[in-house]
Coordinates of C-alpha atoms in Angstrom, one line a residue:
Chain A
M5 CA 21.4 -8.9 77.3
K6 CA 17.4 -8.2 78.3
A7 CA 18.3 -4.8 78.3
H8 CA 19.9 -5.2 74.2
L9 CA 17.1 -7.5 72.8
T10 CA 14.5 -5.2 74.1
I11 CA 15.7 -1.8 72.4
K12 CA 16.3 -4.0 69.3
T13 CA 13.3 -5.4 69.5
I14 CA 11.3 -2.2 69.8
L15 CA 13.6 -1.4 67.1
A16 CA 12.3 -3.7 64.8
W17 CA 8.4 -3.3 65.3
T18 CA 8.7 0.4 64.8
I19 CA 9.5 0.3 61.6
L20 CA 7.8 -2.3 60.6
L21 CA 5.1 -0.6 61.6
L22 CA 6.1 2.4 59.7
S23 CA 6.1 -0.3 56.9
W24 CA 3.4 -0.5 56.7
S25 CA 2.2 3.2 56.7
P26 CA 5.3 4.8 54.7
Q27 CA 2.3 7.6 55.0
V28 CA 3.1 7.7 58.1
V29 CA 6.6 9.1 57.4
V30 CA 5.7 11.2 54.1
S31 CA 2.7 13.2 54.7
Q32 CA 1.9 15.0 52.3
V33 CA 0.1 13.0 50.0
V34 CA -2.9 13.4 47.8
E35 CA -4.6 11.3 45.4
T36 CA -7.9 11.2 44.0
N37 CA -10.2 8.7 42.3
K38 CA -12.9 11.3 40.5
G39 CA -10.1 12.7 38.3
E40 CA -11.1 13.8 35.0
V41 CA -9.7 13.3 31.9
E42 CA -10.5 13.9 28.5
F43 CA -9.1 13.1 24.3
T44 CA -10.1 15.1 21.4
S45 CA -9.2 13.4 18.3
H46 CA -9.6 15.0 15.3
V47 CA -10.8 13.5 11.6
P48 CA -11.1 15.9 7.7
L49 CA -13.7 18.2 8.7
H50 CA -15.3 17.0 13.3
T51 CA -13.6 17.1 15.9
F52 CA -15.0 15.2 19.1
S53 CA -14.2 13.7 22.4
G54 CA -14.2 11.3 24.7
V55 CA -14.0 11.9 29.0
S56 CA -14.0 10.2 32.1
K57 CA -14.2 11.2 34.9
E58 CA -12.9 8.1 36.9
L59 CA -9.6 8.9 36.8
V60 CA -7.5 8.0 39.4
G61 CA -3.9 9.4 41.1
K62 CA -1.5 9.6 43.4
I63 CA 0.5 12.3 44.1
D64 CA 3.8 12.2 46.9
F65 CA 5.1 15.4 47.7
G66 CA 7.4 13.4 50.2
T67 CA 9.2 11.2 47.1
G68 CA 8.1 13.7 44.7
T69 CA 6.7 10.7 42.8
V70 CA 3.5 11.2 40.3
D71 CA 1.2 8.4 40.1
F72 CA -2.5 8.5 37.5
Y73 CA -4.3 5.4 36.2
V74 CA -7.9 5.6 34.2
D75 CA -10.4 2.4 33.0
L76 CA -10.0 3.1 29.4
S77 CA -13.8 1.8 30.2
S78 CA -15.2 5.4 31.3
L79 CA -13.7 7.3 28.3
K80 CA -17.4 8.4 26.8
T81 CA -17.4 9.9 22.9
G82 CA -20.9 10.6 23.7
I83 CA -21.8 7.9 21.1
G84 CA -22.7 3.9 22.1
K85 CA -21.3 2.5 18.9
R86 CA -18.4 4.6 18.6
D87 CA -17.2 3.9 22.6
K88 CA -17.7 0.6 21.1
D89 CA -15.0 1.0 18.3
M90 CA -12.2 2.3 20.7
R91 CA -12.9 -0.1 23.4
T92 CA -11.9 -2.4 20.6
T93 CA -8.8 -0.1 18.7
L94 CA -7.3 0.3 22.5
E95 CA -7.9 -3.3 23.0
V96 CA -9.0 -2.8 26.1
D97 CA -9.7 -6.2 27.7
Q98 CA -6.2 -6.8 27.1
Y99 CA -4.4 -3.1 27.9
P100 CA -7.4 -1.2 30.0
F101 CA -5.5 1.3 31.5
A102 CA -3.5 4.0 29.9
E103 CA -1.1 5.0 32.5
F104 CA 1.5 6.9 33.9
F105 CA 4.2 6.7 36.8
G106 CA 6.5 8.9 37.1
S107 CA 8.5 11.7 39.4
F108 CA 8.6 16.0 39.4
T109 CA 11.9 16.9 37.5
K110 CA 12.1 19.6 39.9
P111 CA 11.8 20.6 43.8
M112 CA 8.9 23.1 44.2
N113 CA 7.7 25.6 47.1
L114 CA 4.2 24.2 48.1
D115 CA 3.7 27.0 50.2
L116 CA 3.2 29.4 47.1
T117 CA -0.2 29.7 46.7
S118 CA -0.3 30.7 43.5
D119 CA -0.8 28.6 40.0
L120 CA 2.6 26.5 40.3
A121 CA 4.6 25.8 37.4
V122 CA 5.1 21.8 37.2
E123 CA 7.0 19.1 35.4
V124 CA 7.2 15.8 35.5
K125 CA 9.1 12.7 33.5
G126 CA 7.3 9.4 33.7
D127 CA 6.2 6.4 31.8
F128 CA 3.0 6.4 30.2
S129 CA 1.9 3.5 29.3
I130 CA -1.4 2.6 27.1
H131 CA -2.1 -0.5 24.8
G132 CA 0.3 -2.7 26.2
V133 CA 3.0 0.0 25.2
S134 CA 5.1 1.8 27.7
K135 CA 7.5 5.4 26.7
E136 CA 9.3 7.5 28.6
V137 CA 7.5 11.2 28.5
T138 CA 7.9 14.6 29.5
I139 CA 5.2 16.4 30.8
T140 CA 4.2 19.9 31.8
G141 CA 1.1 21.3 34.4
T142 CA 0.0 23.8 36.8
L143 CA -1.0 22.8 40.6
K144 CA -2.9 25.6 42.8
K145 CA -3.1 25.1 45.9
K146 CA -7.3 24.8 47.2
G147 CA -7.7 25.0 51.1
L148 CA -5.9 21.4 51.7
S149 CA -5.9 19.8 48.6
W150 CA -4.0 20.3 45.5
Q151 CA -6.3 21.2 41.7
L152 CA -3.8 19.8 39.0
D153 CA -3.6 20.9 35.7
A154 CA -1.7 19.2 32.6
S155 CA -2.3 18.5 28.7
W156 CA 0.0 17.3 25.5
S157 CA 0.2 15.2 23.3
L158 CA 0.9 11.4 22.1
L159 CA 1.5 9.7 18.7
L160 CA -1.4 7.0 18.1
S161 CA 1.5 4.9 16.2
D162 CA 4.0 5.9 19.4
Y163 CA 1.9 2.4 21.1
N164 CA 1.1 0.8 18.0
I165 CA -2.5 1.8 18.3
E166 CA -3.6 1.6 14.7
P167 CA -6.1 5.1 14.0
P168 CA -9.6 4.0 13.6
K169 CA -11.9 4.6 10.6
L170 CA -15.1 6.6 10.7
L171 CA -16.4 6.2 7.1
I172 CA -13.5 6.4 4.9
M173 CA -12.2 8.9 7.0
K174 CA -9.6 7.4 9.5
V175 CA -8.7 9.6 13.0
D176 CA -6.0 11.9 13.4
E177 CA -2.3 10.1 14.3
K178 CA -2.2 13.2 17.2
Q179 CA -4.7 12.4 20.6
D180 CA -4.4 15.7 22.7
I181 CA -5.1 15.2 25.6
R182 CA -6.6 16.8 28.8
I183 CA -6.6 15.8 33.4
S184 CA -8.2 17.9 35.3
S185 CA -8.2 16.4 39.5
L186 CA -8.8 17.6 42.7
L187 CA -6.7 16.2 44.8
S188 CA -7.3 15.3 47.9
P189 CA -5.4 14.3 51.6
E190 CA -4.7 11.2 51.7
S191 CA -7.5 9.5 53.4
K192 CA -5.7 7.4 56.7
Chain B
M20 CA 17.2 -20.2 79.2
K21 CA 19.3 -19.6 76.3
S22 CA 17.8 -21.1 73.9
I23 CA 14.5 -19.1 74.2
V24 CA 16.7 -15.0 74.4
S25 CA 18.7 -17.4 70.7
K26 CA 14.9 -17.4 69.6
K27 CA 13.6 -14.2 70.6
R28 CA 17.1 -12.5 68.8
V29 CA 16.3 -14.3 65.3
F30 CA 12.2 -13.7 65.7
A31 CA 14.1 -9.9 66.2
K32 CA 16.7 -10.2 63.0
F33 CA 13.3 -11.3 61.5
I34 CA 11.0 -9.1 61.9
L35 CA 14.0 -6.7 61.4
A36 CA 14.3 -8.1 58.1
M37 CA 11.0 -8.4 57.3
G38 CA 10.8 -4.2 57.9
F39 CA 13.0 -3.0 55.5
F40 CA 12.4 -5.0 53.0
V41 CA 8.3 -3.4 53.1
F42 CA 9.4 0.1 53.7
V43 CA 12.1 -0.3 50.9
T44 CA 10.2 -1.4 48.2
S45 CA 7.0 0.5 49.6
L46 CA 9.4 4.0 49.2
A47 CA 10.6 2.6 45.9
F48 CA 7.3 0.5 43.9
G49 CA 5.1 3.0 45.2
Q50 CA 2.6 2.2 42.2
M51 CA -1.1 2.5 43.1
K52 CA -2.3 -1.5 42.0
R53 CA -4.9 -1.0 39.2
E54 CA -8.2 -1.3 39.2
R55 CA -11.5 -1.7 36.8
T56 CA -13.5 1.1 37.5
T57 CA -15.9 0.1 34.6
K58 CA -17.8 -2.6 33.5
V59 CA -18.2 -2.6 30.3
D60 CA -21.8 -4.9 29.5
R61 CA -21.4 -7.1 26.7
E62 CA -23.8 -7.0 23.7
I63 CA -26.3 -10.1 23.6
F64 CA -27.4 -8.0 19.7
L65 CA -25.7 -5.2 18.2
A66 CA -28.5 -3.2 16.9
G67 CA -32.3 -2.3 18.1
S68 CA -33.6 -4.6 16.2
I69 CA -33.1 -8.7 15.5
I70 CA -34.2 -8.9 12.0
T71 CA -38.1 -7.4 12.6
L72 CA -38.6 -8.1 16.6
P73 CA -37.1 -5.8 18.4
S74 CA -33.9 -6.7 20.2
V75 CA -32.7 -5.8 24.6
T76 CA -30.3 -4.1 23.1
Q77 CA -30.6 0.4 23.7
L78 CA -29.8 3.5 22.6
P79 CA -27.0 5.3 25.8
A80 CA -29.0 8.7 26.6
S81 CA -28.9 10.6 23.7
N82 CA -27.8 9.0 21.5
L83 CA -30.0 8.9 17.7
N84 CA -30.8 6.3 16.4
F85 CA -31.6 6.3 11.9
T86 CA -32.9 3.2 10.8
I87 CA -34.5 2.2 7.0
Q88 CA -35.9 -1.0 7.6
H89 CA -36.7 -2.0 3.7
A90 CA -38.4 -6.0 2.6
F91 CA -38.5 -7.1 -1.8
G92 CA -40.7 -9.0 -2.7
P93 CA -40.6 -13.1 -3.2
I94 CA -37.5 -14.7 -4.2
S95 CA -39.3 -17.4 -5.9
D96 CA -40.4 -15.0 -8.3
G97 CA -37.2 -15.8 -10.5
F98 CA -35.1 -13.7 -12.2
K99 CA -38.2 -12.6 -14.5
E100 CA -38.8 -10.1 -11.9
L101 CA -35.3 -10.6 -10.7
F102 CA -35.6 -12.4 -7.1
G103 CA -38.0 -10.0 -5.8
L104 CA -36.6 -6.8 -6.4
D105 CA -38.9 -5.7 -8.9
A106 CA -42.2 -6.9 -6.3
S107 CA -43.7 -3.9 -4.4
S108 CA -42.0 -3.7 -1.0
N109 CA -42.1 -2.3 2.0
I110 CA -39.5 0.0 3.0
R111 CA -39.9 1.7 7.1
F112 CA -37.6 4.8 7.8
G113 CA -37.3 5.4 11.6
L114 CA -35.8 7.9 14.5
D115 CA -35.0 5.7 17.6
Y116 CA -33.8 8.1 20.4
G117 CA -32.6 7.3 24.1
V118 CA -34.3 9.7 27.1
T119 CA -31.9 7.9 29.0
D120 CA -29.9 4.7 29.1
N121 CA -32.6 2.2 29.9
I122 CA -35.3 4.1 27.9
S123 CA -35.6 5.4 24.3
V124 CA -38.5 6.1 22.0
G125 CA -39.2 6.3 18.7
I126 CA -40.6 7.3 15.4
G127 CA -41.6 5.5 12.1
R128 CA -43.2 5.5 8.3
S129 CA -43.8 1.8 6.9
R130 CA -44.9 2.2 3.2
F131 CA -47.9 -1.2 3.7
D132 CA -50.7 0.8 5.2
K133 CA -48.7 3.2 5.7
V134 CA -48.3 2.6 8.7
Y135 CA -47.0 6.0 11.1
D136 CA -46.0 3.5 14.1
A137 CA -44.8 5.1 18.0
R138 CA -42.8 2.6 20.3
V139 CA -40.7 2.9 23.8
K140 CA -38.7 0.6 25.1
A141 CA -36.8 0.3 28.2
K142 CA -34.9 -2.1 30.6
I143 CA -35.9 -3.5 33.0
A144 CA -33.3 -5.3 35.0
T145 CA -30.2 -6.9 34.4
F146 CA -28.6 -10.0 36.2
G147 CA -25.8 -11.2 35.7
D148 CA -22.3 -10.2 34.6
A149 CA -19.8 -12.8 33.1
Q150 CA -23.4 -14.2 31.0
P151 CA -26.1 -11.0 31.5
T152 CA -29.8 -12.1 31.1
V153 CA -31.7 -9.0 30.1
V154 CA -35.5 -7.7 31.3
S155 CA -37.7 -5.1 28.7
V156 CA -40.6 -4.4 28.2
F157 CA -41.2 -3.2 24.7
G158 CA -44.7 -1.2 23.1
N159 CA -45.6 0.4 20.0
L160 CA -48.9 2.2 19.0
G161 CA -49.6 1.8 15.1
I162 CA -52.1 4.0 12.6
D163 CA -52.6 2.8 9.3
S164 CA -53.0 6.6 7.2
Q165 CA -53.9 5.1 4.1
D166 CA -56.7 7.8 2.2
N167 CA -59.8 5.0 3.9
G168 CA -62.8 7.1 5.1
A169 CA -62.5 4.8 8.2
D170 CA -61.9 6.6 11.2
L171 CA -58.6 7.3 13.5
S172 CA -59.8 4.7 16.2
D173 CA -60.5 2.1 13.7
R174 CA -57.5 2.7 12.6
A175 CA -55.4 2.0 15.2
S176 CA -53.6 -1.1 16.6
S177 CA -50.9 -1.5 19.0
H178 CA -48.2 -4.2 20.0
I179 CA -46.6 -5.1 23.5
S180 CA -43.9 -7.0 23.7
V181 CA -41.0 -7.7 27.2
L182 CA -37.6 -8.7 25.4
L183 CA -35.7 -11.9 27.7
A184 CA -32.4 -12.2 26.5
R185 CA -29.7 -14.0 27.6
S186 CA -25.9 -14.3 26.5
I187 CA -25.2 -18.1 26.2
N188 CA -21.1 -17.2 26.1
E189 CA -19.4 -14.9 24.2
K190 CA -20.8 -15.7 21.0
L191 CA -24.3 -17.0 21.0
S192 CA -26.9 -14.7 22.0
I193 CA -30.8 -15.1 22.4
Q194 CA -33.9 -13.7 22.7
L195 CA -37.7 -15.3 24.1
S196 CA -40.4 -12.0 22.4
P197 CA -43.8 -12.9 24.3
A198 CA -46.4 -10.5 23.6
W199 CA -49.6 -9.2 22.6
S200 CA -50.5 -7.2 19.3
H201 CA -54.4 -5.7 18.7
F202 CA -55.9 -4.3 16.1
N203 CA -58.8 -2.2 16.9
T204 CA -60.6 -3.5 13.3
A205 CA -59.6 -7.1 12.6
K206 CA -60.6 -6.2 8.2
E207 CA -61.7 -9.0 6.2
N208 CA -60.1 -9.1 3.2
I209 CA -61.4 -11.0 -0.2
I210 CA -59.3 -13.9 -2.0
F211 CA -58.3 -14.8 -5.6
G212 CA -60.6 -17.2 -6.3
G213 CA -63.5 -16.8 -3.1
G214 CA -63.7 -16.7 -0.3
I215 CA -63.3 -14.1 2.5
E216 CA -59.8 -14.2 5.6
K217 CA -60.3 -12.8 8.5
E218 CA -57.9 -11.0 10.6
E219 CA -58.0 -10.9 14.3
N220 CA -58.0 -8.2 16.7
D221 CA -55.7 -10.6 19.7
L222 CA -53.0 -12.8 18.6
V223 CA -50.5 -13.4 21.4
S224 CA -46.5 -14.6 19.9
L225 CA -44.0 -16.2 21.0
G226 CA -40.5 -14.1 19.0
I227 CA -37.6 -16.2 18.9
A228 CA -34.3 -15.2 18.2
T229 CA -30.9 -16.0 17.8
R230 CA -27.0 -14.7 17.4
Y231 CA -23.9 -15.7 16.8
A232 CA -21.3 -14.0 16.7
L233 CA -18.4 -15.0 13.8
N234 CA -16.5 -12.3 15.0
N235 CA -16.4 -8.6 16.2
Q236 CA -17.7 -7.4 13.0
V237 CA -19.9 -10.0 12.0
S238 CA -22.7 -12.3 13.0
I239 CA -25.4 -14.6 12.1
L240 CA -29.0 -13.7 12.9
A241 CA -32.1 -15.6 13.4
E242 CA -35.4 -15.0 14.1
Y243 CA -39.3 -16.9 14.3
I244 CA -42.4 -15.3 15.6
P245 CA -45.1 -18.1 15.7
V246 CA -48.2 -16.8 17.0
V247 CA -50.6 -18.7 19.8
G248 CA -53.7 -19.6 19.4
S249 CA -55.9 -17.7 17.5
R250 CA -54.6 -16.5 14.5
S251 CA -55.2 -13.9 11.1
D252 CA -57.4 -16.8 8.3
G253 CA -53.8 -17.7 5.9
S254 CA -51.4 -16.1 8.4
E255 CA -47.8 -18.3 9.3
G256 CA -45.5 -17.5 11.6
A257 CA -42.4 -15.2 10.0
F258 CA -39.2 -16.7 10.3
S259 CA -35.7 -14.5 8.2
L260 CA -32.0 -15.8 8.3
G261 CA -30.1 -12.9 8.1
V262 CA -26.1 -11.8 8.4
D263 CA -25.3 -8.6 10.9
L264 CA -22.3 -6.4 9.3
E265 CA -21.6 -3.7 11.9
A266 CA -18.4 -0.9 10.9
G267 CA -17.7 2.4 11.8
G268 CA -21.2 3.3 13.5
H269 CA -23.5 1.4 11.6
V270 CA -24.7 -1.8 11.5
F271 CA -26.5 -3.2 8.7
Q272 CA -28.7 -5.9 8.5
I273 CA -28.5 -8.2 5.4
F274 CA -31.4 -11.0 6.0
L275 CA -33.5 -13.4 4.2
T276 CA -37.5 -13.2 5.7
S277 CA -41.1 -14.5 4.8
T278 CA -42.1 -11.9 5.5
Q279 CA -42.4 -7.9 4.3
W280 CA -44.1 -6.4 7.1
I281 CA -42.2 -4.1 9.2
A282 CA -44.4 -2.8 12.3
P283 CA -44.8 -5.7 14.7
Q284 CA -47.6 -6.4 15.9
Y285 CA -48.3 -5.7 11.2
V286 CA -45.1 -9.5 11.4
V287 CA -47.3 -11.1 13.4
S288 CA -51.4 -10.4 12.2
K289 CA -50.2 -10.5 7.9
S290 CA -47.5 -12.4 7.6
R291 CA -48.5 -15.3 5.1
N292 CA -45.6 -17.5 3.3
N293 CA -44.0 -20.1 4.7
F294 CA -40.5 -19.3 4.5
F295 CA -39.1 -23.1 4.7
D296 CA -41.3 -23.4 1.7
G297 CA -39.4 -21.6 -0.6
D298 CA -41.3 -18.6 0.4
F299 CA -39.1 -15.0 1.5
G300 CA -37.5 -12.0 0.5
F301 CA -34.7 -10.3 0.3
G302 CA -34.5 -7.1 2.9
F303 CA -32.1 -4.7 4.6
N304 CA -31.6 -2.8 7.6
I305 CA -29.4 0.4 8.3
H306 CA -28.6 1.7 11.7
R307 CA -26.7 4.7 12.1
V308 CA -26.8 6.1 15.8
F309 CA -25.8 10.5 15.6

């Protein structure tokens, strides 16, 4: 009886400890909090971009999950007033993040040293609206880290965002998004 | 003994259940906790000037701001003078540039006395998150470029001010601007009906300003710039009341003001009208950031 209890207790404690540190089981986790995200907007006769270098992201190769978010207040277009207009348009106080959570659509060979074409499918959320999207990109191994580059486009109307006006010119519905990030092994 | 074994068994089961629950949920809901990474300072004033007073609002680094400031004659002149629009008006064109997020420099030119001015504004400190208080310093150097044969040194004037501003809440902001203004030459002006009015070389003033936001785009503005101590003969503290409109990268300020002067040291020294006697005119400022 005593032996039975001891084994059961050890098993319980082991599972509990493992559950506190799932990366022990799934070791291939890389992350960043300094990734770059850029959007490009078009208005007649003019194009402008907004950049943030505060993209936070995590890829778990063990479970195949991909999780990224950016604080929309960190996006800078180079003109303070325009940044303020953008925060107002996106209602940043109410919806502070643009985020993606999904998973790889296919298994990958992580031993490849060349660029690895990847595809993820999941929910992209902004302005309080989530939509399922499929995004393609590349992963490239750099030592213990992984360089991720991806781009896609979104329509503002899909996310209930009213395109802002620059004087009488309306910003185009379609926004081009690009992310670039070096993800390093998770610090324990 | 039996009771102790039973308690241990229950405890082990509890730990086992908890472990499975945390383990499974951590795999199933592996989303990171979302945390804000950027703090956006609440805007105390929308533009670099309130009406005539410089505000604590700082131009971001590498931003260029073009300003047109315009002050017409007294509304009390009536319809014949189209409520001051026919009168001689003062106008200033200015360019300011954000050297860093905390330092800006600018140049401008006003019609009255053909004054060229150069200015610098630096944010010294910010306190508080929810109700920010900002401390800045502002300096302005003016050169009267009228064709009157005066030496360059006699044409110079300056204005140094500390700008203390606080956002009381989301709608209400206030600013105090103690300032010292200096003119290298104190002019003596012959007045109609005889007599001479003498201006002061040095003046101390305490600018008081407030903004009340009606919504995201529209605010009410008021400012008063009383002189403390000796003042130029016949001068009055300038009072202005206006509206701030923000739209598409522009800030429009439409106001009624008792002064037609625009460079701050000239506002302090040469404003002669009393707003509350009905001596005020229409004016507007346009700020455009590039």
